[in-house]
mmCIF file of C-alpha atoms and ligand atoms in Angstrom:
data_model
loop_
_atom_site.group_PDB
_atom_site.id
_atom_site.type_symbol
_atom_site.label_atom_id
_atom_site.label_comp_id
_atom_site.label_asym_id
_atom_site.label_seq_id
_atom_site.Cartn_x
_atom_site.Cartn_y
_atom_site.Cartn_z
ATOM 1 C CA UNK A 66 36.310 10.006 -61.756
ATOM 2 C CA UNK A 67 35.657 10.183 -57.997
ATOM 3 C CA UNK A 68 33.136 7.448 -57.198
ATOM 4 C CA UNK A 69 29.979 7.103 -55.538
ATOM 5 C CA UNK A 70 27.130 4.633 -54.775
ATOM 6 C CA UNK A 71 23.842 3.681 -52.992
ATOM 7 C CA UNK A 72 23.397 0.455 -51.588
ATOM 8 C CA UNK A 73 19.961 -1.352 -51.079
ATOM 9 C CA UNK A 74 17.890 -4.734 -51.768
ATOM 10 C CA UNK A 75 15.870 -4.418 -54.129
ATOM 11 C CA UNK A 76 17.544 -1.170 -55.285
ATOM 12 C CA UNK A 77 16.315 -0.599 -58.960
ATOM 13 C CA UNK A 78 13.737 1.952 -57.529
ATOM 14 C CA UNK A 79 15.994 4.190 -55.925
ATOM 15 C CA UNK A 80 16.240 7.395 -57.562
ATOM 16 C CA UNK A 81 19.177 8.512 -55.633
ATOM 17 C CA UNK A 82 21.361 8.145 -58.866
ATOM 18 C CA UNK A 83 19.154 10.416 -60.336
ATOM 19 C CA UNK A 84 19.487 13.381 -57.485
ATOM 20 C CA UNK A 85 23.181 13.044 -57.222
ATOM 21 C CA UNK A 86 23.818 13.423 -60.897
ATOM 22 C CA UNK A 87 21.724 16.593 -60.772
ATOM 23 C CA UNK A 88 24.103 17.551 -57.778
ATOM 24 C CA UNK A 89 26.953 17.085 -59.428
ATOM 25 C CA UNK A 90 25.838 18.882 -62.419
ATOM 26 C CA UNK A 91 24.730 21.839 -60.416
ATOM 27 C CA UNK A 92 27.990 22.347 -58.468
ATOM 28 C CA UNK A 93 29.934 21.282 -61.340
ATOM 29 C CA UNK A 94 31.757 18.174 -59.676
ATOM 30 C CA UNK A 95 33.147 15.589 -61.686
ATOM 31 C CA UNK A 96 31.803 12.253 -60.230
ATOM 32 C CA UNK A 97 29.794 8.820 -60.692
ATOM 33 C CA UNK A 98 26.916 7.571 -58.764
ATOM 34 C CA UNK A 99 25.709 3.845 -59.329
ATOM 35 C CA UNK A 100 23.085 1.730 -57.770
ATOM 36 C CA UNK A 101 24.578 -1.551 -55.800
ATOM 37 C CA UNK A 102 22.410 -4.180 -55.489
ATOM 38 C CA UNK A 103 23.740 -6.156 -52.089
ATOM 39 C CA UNK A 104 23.082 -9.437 -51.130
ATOM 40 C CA UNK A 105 21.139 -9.086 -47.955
ATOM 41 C CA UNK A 106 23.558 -11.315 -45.924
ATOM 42 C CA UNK A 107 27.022 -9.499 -47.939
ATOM 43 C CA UNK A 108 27.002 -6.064 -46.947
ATOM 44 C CA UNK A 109 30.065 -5.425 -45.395
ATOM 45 C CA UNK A 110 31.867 -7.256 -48.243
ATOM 46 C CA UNK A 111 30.099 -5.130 -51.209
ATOM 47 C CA UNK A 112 31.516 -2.419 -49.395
ATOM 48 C CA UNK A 113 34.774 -3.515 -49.099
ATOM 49 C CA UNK A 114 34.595 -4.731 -52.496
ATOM 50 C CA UNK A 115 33.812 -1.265 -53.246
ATOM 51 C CA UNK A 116 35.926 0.918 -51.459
ATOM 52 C CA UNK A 117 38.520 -1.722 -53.300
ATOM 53 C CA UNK A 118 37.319 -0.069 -56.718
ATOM 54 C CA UNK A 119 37.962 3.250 -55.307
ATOM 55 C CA UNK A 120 34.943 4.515 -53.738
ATOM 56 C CA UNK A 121 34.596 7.353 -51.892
ATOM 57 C CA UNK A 122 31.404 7.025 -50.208
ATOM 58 C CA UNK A 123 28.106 5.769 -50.131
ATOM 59 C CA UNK A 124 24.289 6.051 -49.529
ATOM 60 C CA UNK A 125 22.653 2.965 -47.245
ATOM 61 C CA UNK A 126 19.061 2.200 -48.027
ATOM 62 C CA UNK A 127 16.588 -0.935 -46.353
ATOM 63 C CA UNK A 128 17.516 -3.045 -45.591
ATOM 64 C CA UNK A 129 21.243 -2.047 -44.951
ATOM 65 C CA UNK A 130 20.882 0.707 -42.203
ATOM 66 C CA UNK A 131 21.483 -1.123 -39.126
ATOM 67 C CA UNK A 132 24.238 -2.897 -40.711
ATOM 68 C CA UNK A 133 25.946 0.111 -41.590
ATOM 69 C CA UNK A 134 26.525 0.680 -38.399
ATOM 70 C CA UNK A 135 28.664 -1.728 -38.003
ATOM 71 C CA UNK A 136 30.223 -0.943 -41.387
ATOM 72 C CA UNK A 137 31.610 2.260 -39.730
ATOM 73 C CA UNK A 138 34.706 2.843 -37.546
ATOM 74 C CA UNK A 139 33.435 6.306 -36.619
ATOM 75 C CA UNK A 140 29.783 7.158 -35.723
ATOM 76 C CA UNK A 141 28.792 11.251 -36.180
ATOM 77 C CA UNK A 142 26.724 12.407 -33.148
ATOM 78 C CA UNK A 143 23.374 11.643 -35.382
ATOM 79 C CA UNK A 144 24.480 8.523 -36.390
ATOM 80 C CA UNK A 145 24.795 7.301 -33.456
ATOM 81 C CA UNK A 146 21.780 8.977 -31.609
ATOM 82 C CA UNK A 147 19.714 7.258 -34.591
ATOM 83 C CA UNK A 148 21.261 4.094 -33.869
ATOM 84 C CA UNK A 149 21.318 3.795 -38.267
ATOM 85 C CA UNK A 150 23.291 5.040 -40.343
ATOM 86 C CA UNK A 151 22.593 5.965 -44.432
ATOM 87 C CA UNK A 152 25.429 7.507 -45.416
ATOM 88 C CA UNK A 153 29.073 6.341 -45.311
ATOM 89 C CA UNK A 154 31.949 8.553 -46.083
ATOM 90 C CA UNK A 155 35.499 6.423 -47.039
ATOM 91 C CA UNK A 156 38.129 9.067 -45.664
ATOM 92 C CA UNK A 157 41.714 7.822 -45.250
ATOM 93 C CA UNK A 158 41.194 7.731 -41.287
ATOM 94 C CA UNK A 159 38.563 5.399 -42.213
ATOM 95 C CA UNK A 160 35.160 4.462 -42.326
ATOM 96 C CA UNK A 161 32.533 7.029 -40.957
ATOM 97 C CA UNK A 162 29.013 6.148 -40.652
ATOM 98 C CA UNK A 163 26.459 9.671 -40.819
ATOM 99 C CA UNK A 164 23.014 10.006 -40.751
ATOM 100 C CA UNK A 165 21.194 12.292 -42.732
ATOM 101 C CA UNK A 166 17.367 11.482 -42.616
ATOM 102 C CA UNK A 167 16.661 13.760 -39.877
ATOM 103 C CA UNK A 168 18.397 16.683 -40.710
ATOM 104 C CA UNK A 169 16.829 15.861 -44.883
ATOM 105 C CA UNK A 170 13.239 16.070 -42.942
ATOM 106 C CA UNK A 171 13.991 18.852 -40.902
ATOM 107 C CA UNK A 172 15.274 20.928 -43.919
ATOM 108 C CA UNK A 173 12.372 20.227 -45.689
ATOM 109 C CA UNK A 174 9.431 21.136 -43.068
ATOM 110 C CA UNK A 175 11.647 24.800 -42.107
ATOM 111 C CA UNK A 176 13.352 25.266 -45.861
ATOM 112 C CA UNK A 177 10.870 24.064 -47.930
ATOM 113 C CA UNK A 178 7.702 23.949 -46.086
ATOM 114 C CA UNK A 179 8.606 27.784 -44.358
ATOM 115 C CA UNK A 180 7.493 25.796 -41.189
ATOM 116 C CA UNK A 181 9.455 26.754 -38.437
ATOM 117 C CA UNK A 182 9.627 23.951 -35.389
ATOM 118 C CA UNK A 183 10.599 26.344 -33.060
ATOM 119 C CA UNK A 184 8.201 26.421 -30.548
ATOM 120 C CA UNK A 185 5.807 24.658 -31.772
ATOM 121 C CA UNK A 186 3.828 21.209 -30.538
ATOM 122 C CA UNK A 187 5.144 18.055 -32.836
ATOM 123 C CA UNK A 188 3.361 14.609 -32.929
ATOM 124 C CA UNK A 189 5.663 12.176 -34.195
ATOM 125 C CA UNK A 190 3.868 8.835 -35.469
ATOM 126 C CA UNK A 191 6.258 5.547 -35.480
ATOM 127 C CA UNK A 192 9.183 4.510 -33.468
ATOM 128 C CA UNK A 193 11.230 2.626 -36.313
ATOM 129 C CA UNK A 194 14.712 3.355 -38.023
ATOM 130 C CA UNK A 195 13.172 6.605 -39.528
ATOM 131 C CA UNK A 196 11.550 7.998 -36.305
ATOM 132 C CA UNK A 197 14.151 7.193 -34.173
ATOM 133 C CA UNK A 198 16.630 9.287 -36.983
ATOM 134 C CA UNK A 199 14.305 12.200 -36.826
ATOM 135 C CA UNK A 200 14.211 12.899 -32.691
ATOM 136 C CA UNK A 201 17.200 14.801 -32.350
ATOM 137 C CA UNK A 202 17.496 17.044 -35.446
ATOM 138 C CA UNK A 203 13.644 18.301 -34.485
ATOM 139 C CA UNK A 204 14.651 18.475 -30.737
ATOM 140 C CA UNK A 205 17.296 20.693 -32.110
ATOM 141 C CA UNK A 206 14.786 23.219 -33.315
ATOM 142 C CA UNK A 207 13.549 23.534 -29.589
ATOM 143 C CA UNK A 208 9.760 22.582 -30.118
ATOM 144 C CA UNK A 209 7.343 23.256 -27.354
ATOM 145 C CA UNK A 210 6.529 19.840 -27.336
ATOM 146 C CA UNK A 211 7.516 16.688 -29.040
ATOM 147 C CA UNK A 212 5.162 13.672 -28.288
ATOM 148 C CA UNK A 213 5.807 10.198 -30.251
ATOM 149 C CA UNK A 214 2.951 7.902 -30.897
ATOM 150 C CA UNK A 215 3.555 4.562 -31.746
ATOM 151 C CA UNK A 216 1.422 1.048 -32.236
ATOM 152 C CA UNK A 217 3.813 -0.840 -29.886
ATOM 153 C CA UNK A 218 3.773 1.480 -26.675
ATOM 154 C CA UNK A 219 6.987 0.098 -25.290
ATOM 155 C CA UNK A 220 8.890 1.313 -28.208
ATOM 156 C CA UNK A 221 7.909 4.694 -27.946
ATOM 157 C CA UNK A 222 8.603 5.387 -24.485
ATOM 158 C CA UNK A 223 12.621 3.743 -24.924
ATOM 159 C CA UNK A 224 12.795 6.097 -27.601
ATOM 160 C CA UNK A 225 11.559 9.444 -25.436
ATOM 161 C CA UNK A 226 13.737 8.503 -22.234
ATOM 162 C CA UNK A 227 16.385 7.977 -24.255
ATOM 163 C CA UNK A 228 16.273 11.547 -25.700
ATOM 164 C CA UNK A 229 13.749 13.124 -22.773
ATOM 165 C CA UNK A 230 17.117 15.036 -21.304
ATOM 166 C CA UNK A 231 17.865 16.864 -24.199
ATOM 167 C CA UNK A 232 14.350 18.032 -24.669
ATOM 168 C CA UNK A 233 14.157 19.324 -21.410
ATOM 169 C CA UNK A 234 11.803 19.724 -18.745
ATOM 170 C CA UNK A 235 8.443 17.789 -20.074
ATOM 171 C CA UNK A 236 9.367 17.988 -23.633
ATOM 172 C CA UNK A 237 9.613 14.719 -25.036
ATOM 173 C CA UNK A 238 7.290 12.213 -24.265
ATOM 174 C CA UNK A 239 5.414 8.819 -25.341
ATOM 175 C CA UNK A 240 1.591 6.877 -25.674
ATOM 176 C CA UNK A 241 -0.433 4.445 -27.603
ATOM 177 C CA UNK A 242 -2.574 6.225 -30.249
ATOM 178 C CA UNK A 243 -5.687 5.998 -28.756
ATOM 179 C CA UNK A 244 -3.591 8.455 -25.848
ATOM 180 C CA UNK A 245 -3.118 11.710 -28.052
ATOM 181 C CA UNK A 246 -4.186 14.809 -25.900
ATOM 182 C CA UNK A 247 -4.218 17.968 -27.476
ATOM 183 C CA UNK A 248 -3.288 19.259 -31.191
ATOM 184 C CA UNK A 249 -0.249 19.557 -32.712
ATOM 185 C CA UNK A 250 1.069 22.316 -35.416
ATOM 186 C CA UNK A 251 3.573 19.595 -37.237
ATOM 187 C CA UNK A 252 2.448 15.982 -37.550
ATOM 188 C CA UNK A 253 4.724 13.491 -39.155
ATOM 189 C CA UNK A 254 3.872 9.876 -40.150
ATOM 190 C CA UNK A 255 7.424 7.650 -39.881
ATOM 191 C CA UNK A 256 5.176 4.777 -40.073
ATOM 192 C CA UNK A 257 5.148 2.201 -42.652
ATOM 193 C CA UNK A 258 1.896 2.049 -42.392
ATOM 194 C CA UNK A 259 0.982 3.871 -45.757
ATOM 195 C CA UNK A 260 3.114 1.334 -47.525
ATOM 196 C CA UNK A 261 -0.054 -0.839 -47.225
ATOM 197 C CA UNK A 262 -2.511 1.726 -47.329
ATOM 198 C CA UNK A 263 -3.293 1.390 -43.478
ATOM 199 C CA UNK A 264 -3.765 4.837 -41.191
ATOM 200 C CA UNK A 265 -2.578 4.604 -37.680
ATOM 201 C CA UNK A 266 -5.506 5.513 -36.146
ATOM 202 C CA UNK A 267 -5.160 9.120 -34.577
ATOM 203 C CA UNK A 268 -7.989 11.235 -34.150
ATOM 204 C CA UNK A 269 -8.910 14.178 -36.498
ATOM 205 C CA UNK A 270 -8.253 16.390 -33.496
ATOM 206 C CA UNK A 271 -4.601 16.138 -33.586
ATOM 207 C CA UNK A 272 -4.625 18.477 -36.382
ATOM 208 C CA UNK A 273 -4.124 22.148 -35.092
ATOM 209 C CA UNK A 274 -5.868 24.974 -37.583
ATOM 210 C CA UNK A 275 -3.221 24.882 -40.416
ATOM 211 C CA UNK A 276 -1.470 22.152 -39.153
ATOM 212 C CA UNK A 277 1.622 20.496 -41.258
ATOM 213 C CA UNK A 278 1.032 16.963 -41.951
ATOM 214 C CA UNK A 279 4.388 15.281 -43.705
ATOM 215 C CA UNK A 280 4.205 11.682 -44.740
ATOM 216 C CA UNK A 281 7.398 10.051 -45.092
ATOM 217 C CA UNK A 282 6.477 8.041 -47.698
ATOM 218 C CA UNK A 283 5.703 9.638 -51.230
ATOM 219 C CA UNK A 284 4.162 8.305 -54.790
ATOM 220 C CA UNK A 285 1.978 9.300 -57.667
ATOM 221 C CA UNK A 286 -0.975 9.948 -55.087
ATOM 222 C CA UNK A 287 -1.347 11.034 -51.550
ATOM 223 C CA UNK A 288 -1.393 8.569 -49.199
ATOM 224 C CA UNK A 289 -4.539 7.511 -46.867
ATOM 225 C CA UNK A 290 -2.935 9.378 -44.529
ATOM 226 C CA UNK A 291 -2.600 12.347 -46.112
ATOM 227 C CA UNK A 292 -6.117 12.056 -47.266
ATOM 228 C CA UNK A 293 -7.350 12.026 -43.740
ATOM 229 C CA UNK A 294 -4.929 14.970 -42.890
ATOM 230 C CA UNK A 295 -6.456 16.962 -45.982
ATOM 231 C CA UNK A 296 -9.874 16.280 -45.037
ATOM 232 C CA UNK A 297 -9.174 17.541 -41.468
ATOM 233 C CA UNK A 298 -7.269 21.128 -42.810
ATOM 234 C CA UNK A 299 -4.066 19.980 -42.762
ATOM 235 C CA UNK A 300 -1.156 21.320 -45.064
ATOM 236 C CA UNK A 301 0.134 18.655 -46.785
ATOM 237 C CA UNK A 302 4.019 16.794 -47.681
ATOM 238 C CA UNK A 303 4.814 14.322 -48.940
ATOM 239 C CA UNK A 304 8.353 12.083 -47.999
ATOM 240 C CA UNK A 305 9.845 13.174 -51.382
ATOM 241 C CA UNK A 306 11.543 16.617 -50.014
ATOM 242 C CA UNK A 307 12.941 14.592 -47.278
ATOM 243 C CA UNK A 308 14.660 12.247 -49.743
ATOM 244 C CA UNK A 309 16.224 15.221 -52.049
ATOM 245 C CA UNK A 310 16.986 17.230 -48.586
ATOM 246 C CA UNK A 311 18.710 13.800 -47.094
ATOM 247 C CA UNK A 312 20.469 13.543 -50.414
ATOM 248 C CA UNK A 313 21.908 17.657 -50.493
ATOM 249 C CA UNK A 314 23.308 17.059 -46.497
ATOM 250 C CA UNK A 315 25.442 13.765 -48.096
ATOM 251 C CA UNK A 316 26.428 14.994 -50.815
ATOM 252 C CA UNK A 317 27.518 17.918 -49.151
ATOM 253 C CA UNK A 318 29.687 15.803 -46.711
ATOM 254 C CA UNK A 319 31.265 14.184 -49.579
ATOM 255 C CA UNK A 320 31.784 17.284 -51.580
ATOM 256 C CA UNK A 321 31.705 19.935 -49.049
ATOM 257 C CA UNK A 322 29.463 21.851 -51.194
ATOM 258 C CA UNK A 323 25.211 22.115 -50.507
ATOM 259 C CA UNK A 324 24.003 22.042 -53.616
ATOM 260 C CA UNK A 325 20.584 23.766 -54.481
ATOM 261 C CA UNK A 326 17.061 21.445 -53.887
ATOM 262 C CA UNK A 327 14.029 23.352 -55.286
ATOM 263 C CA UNK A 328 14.585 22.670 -59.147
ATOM 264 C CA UNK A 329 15.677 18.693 -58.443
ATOM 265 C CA UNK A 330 12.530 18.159 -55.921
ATOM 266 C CA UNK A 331 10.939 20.023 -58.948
ATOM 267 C CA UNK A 332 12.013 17.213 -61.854
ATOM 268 C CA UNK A 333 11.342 14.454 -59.364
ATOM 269 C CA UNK A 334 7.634 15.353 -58.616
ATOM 270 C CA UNK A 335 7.310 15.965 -62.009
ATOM 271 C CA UNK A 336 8.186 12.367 -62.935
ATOM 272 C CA UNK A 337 6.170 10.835 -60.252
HETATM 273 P P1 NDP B 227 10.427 0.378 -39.469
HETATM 274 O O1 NDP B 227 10.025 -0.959 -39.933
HETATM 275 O O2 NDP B 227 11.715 0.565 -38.735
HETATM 276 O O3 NDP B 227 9.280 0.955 -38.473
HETATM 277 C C1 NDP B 227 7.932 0.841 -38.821
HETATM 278 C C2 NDP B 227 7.074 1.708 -37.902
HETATM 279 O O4 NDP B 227 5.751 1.744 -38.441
HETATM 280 C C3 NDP B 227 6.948 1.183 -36.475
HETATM 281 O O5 NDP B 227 6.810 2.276 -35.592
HETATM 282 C C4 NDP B 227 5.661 0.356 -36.553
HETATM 283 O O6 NDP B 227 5.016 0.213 -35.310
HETATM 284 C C5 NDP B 227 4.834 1.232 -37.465
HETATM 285 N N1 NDP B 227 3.773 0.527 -38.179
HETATM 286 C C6 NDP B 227 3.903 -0.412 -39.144
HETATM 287 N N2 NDP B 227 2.692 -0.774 -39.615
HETATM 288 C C7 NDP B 227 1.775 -0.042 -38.927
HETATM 289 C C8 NDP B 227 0.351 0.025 -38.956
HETATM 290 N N3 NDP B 227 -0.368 -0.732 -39.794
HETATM 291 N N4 NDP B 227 -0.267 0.892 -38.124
HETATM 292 C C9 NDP B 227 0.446 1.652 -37.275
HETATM 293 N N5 NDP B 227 1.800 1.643 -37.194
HETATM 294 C C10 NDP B 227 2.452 0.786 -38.007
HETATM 295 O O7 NDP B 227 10.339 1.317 -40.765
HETATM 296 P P2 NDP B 227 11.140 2.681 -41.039
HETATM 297 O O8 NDP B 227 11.071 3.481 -39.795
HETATM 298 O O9 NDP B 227 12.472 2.382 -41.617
HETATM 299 O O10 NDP B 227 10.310 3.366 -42.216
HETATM 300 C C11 NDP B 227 9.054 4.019 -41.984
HETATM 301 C C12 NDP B 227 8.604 4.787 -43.237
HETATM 302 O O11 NDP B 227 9.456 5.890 -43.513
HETATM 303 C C13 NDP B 227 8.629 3.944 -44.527
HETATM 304 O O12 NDP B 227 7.410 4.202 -45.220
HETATM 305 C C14 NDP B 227 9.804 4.467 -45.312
HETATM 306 O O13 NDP B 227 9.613 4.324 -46.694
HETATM 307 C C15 NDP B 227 9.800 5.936 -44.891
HETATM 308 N N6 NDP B 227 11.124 6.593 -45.040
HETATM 309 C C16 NDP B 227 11.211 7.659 -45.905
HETATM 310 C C17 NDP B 227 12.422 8.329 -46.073
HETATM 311 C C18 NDP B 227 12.497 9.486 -47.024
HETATM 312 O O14 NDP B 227 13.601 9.931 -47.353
HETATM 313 N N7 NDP B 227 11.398 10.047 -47.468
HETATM 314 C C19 NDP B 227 13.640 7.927 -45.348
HETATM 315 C C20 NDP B 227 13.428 6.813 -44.434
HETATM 316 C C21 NDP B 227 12.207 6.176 -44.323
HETATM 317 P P3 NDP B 227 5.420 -0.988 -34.289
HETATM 318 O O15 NDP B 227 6.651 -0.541 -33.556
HETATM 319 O O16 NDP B 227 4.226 -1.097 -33.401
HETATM 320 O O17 NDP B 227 5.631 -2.201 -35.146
#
């Protein structure tokens, strides 16, 4: 049986187990997919102990990302442009590090959403692992205008130079909250903020008439953040179509097969 795994720590939340058996399932492949709890100073070993056992790739969760990195012998462009990697794929030239995050989110505000980023204005809030995955894969939908907000200015305006080229003239830029001109059709918290109930404190106005507002993060109950979205008109996501879309592009690296997301994203929310 071809093998498969996620590594994390903690890991025994993870539902990825979960979404790849329903891959596997639905595209009738014949494999395993196992949590793997790493030690958070032994993560190149428990991979090496695992591609030992025979297997064939892997999912990289906190706090493993930036390690994987260094895990890999071969970056893909995203990968690299991320700077993390969550996805590793054991091929006989060796090991190659992917990132999927930003393509998952992207397929889930145009697939799932029917939110097209096309020309439209984006406010990106955070400039961590998961913002910095998400930049190219949305400047590869040509917005208008992609601005990214974060608490520690600095951060945010490394991560807009470093992609303001591909944006083009004016595209991509950076500020402090309190900065924000203007509203925005898509507006995406990559913050950790809602993991301790804290809002990064934007003003209502960012919120275009029927904006999107997409929260990384997802659970039983919105987050404050999408509260304050809802309150202001906003459309609301949560982070949990991201996850299933991030799973579909890996699996479909492994497998080279996309499996099908609505009815999986379906039993997940179900079970939240
Ligand atoms: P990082 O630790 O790399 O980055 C954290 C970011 O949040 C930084 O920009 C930081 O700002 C900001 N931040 C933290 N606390 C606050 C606060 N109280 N107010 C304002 N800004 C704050 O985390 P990640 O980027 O890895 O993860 C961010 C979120 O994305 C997490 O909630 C994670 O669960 C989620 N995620 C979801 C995925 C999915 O599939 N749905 C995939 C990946 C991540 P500063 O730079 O100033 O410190």
């Amino acid at each position: 049986m071809d093998r498969y795994c996620v590594f994390g720590n903690p890991i025994a939340h993870s539902k990825s187990p979960e979404i790849h058996a329903a891959f596997a399932a639905q595209t009738g492949q014949e494999l395993t997919y196992e949590k793997r709890l790493a030690p958070v100073d032994g993560f190149a070993a428990a991979v090496q102990a695992f591609i030992a056992e025979g297997g064939l790739g892997a999912n990289v969760t906190v706090p493993f990302k930036l390690d994987a990195v260094k895990v890999a012998q071969a970056l893909t462009i995203r990968a690299r442009a991320a700077g993390a990697v969550n996805t590793l794929h054991f091929t006989e030239d060796g090991i190659v590090g992917d990132n999927t995050d930003g393509a998952g989110l992207v397929a889930d505000i145009v697939g799932n959403a029917g939110v097209p980023i096309t020309g439209k204005r984006v406010l990106l809030l955070g400039a961590g692992g998961a913002a910095r995955g998400v930049v190219l894969p949305i400047l590869e939908h040509r917005p208008a205008q992609l601005v990214i907000a974060n608490r520690t200015v600095a951060t945010a305006e490394a991560l807009a130079e470093q992609f303001a080229a591909l944006g083009g003239e004016g595209v991509v830029s950076a500020c402090g909250y309190g900065d924000i001109e203007g509203a925005f059709d898509i507006v995406i918290n990559a913050t950790s903020a809602s993991l301790s109930a804290e809002l990064p404190p934007v003003s209502p106005s960012v919120f275009a008439p029927g904006a999107l507002a997409l929260d990384m993060m997802y659970g039983a109950s919105p987050t404050v953040f999408l509260q304050f979205a809802g309150q202001h008109g906003a459309r609301l996501r949560d982070g949990l179509g991201m996850l299933v879309e991030q799973a579909a592009e890996a699996f479909s690296l492994w497998r080279g097969v996309h499996p099908a997301t609505a009815g999986v994203l379906q039993s997940l929310r179900a079970k939240l």
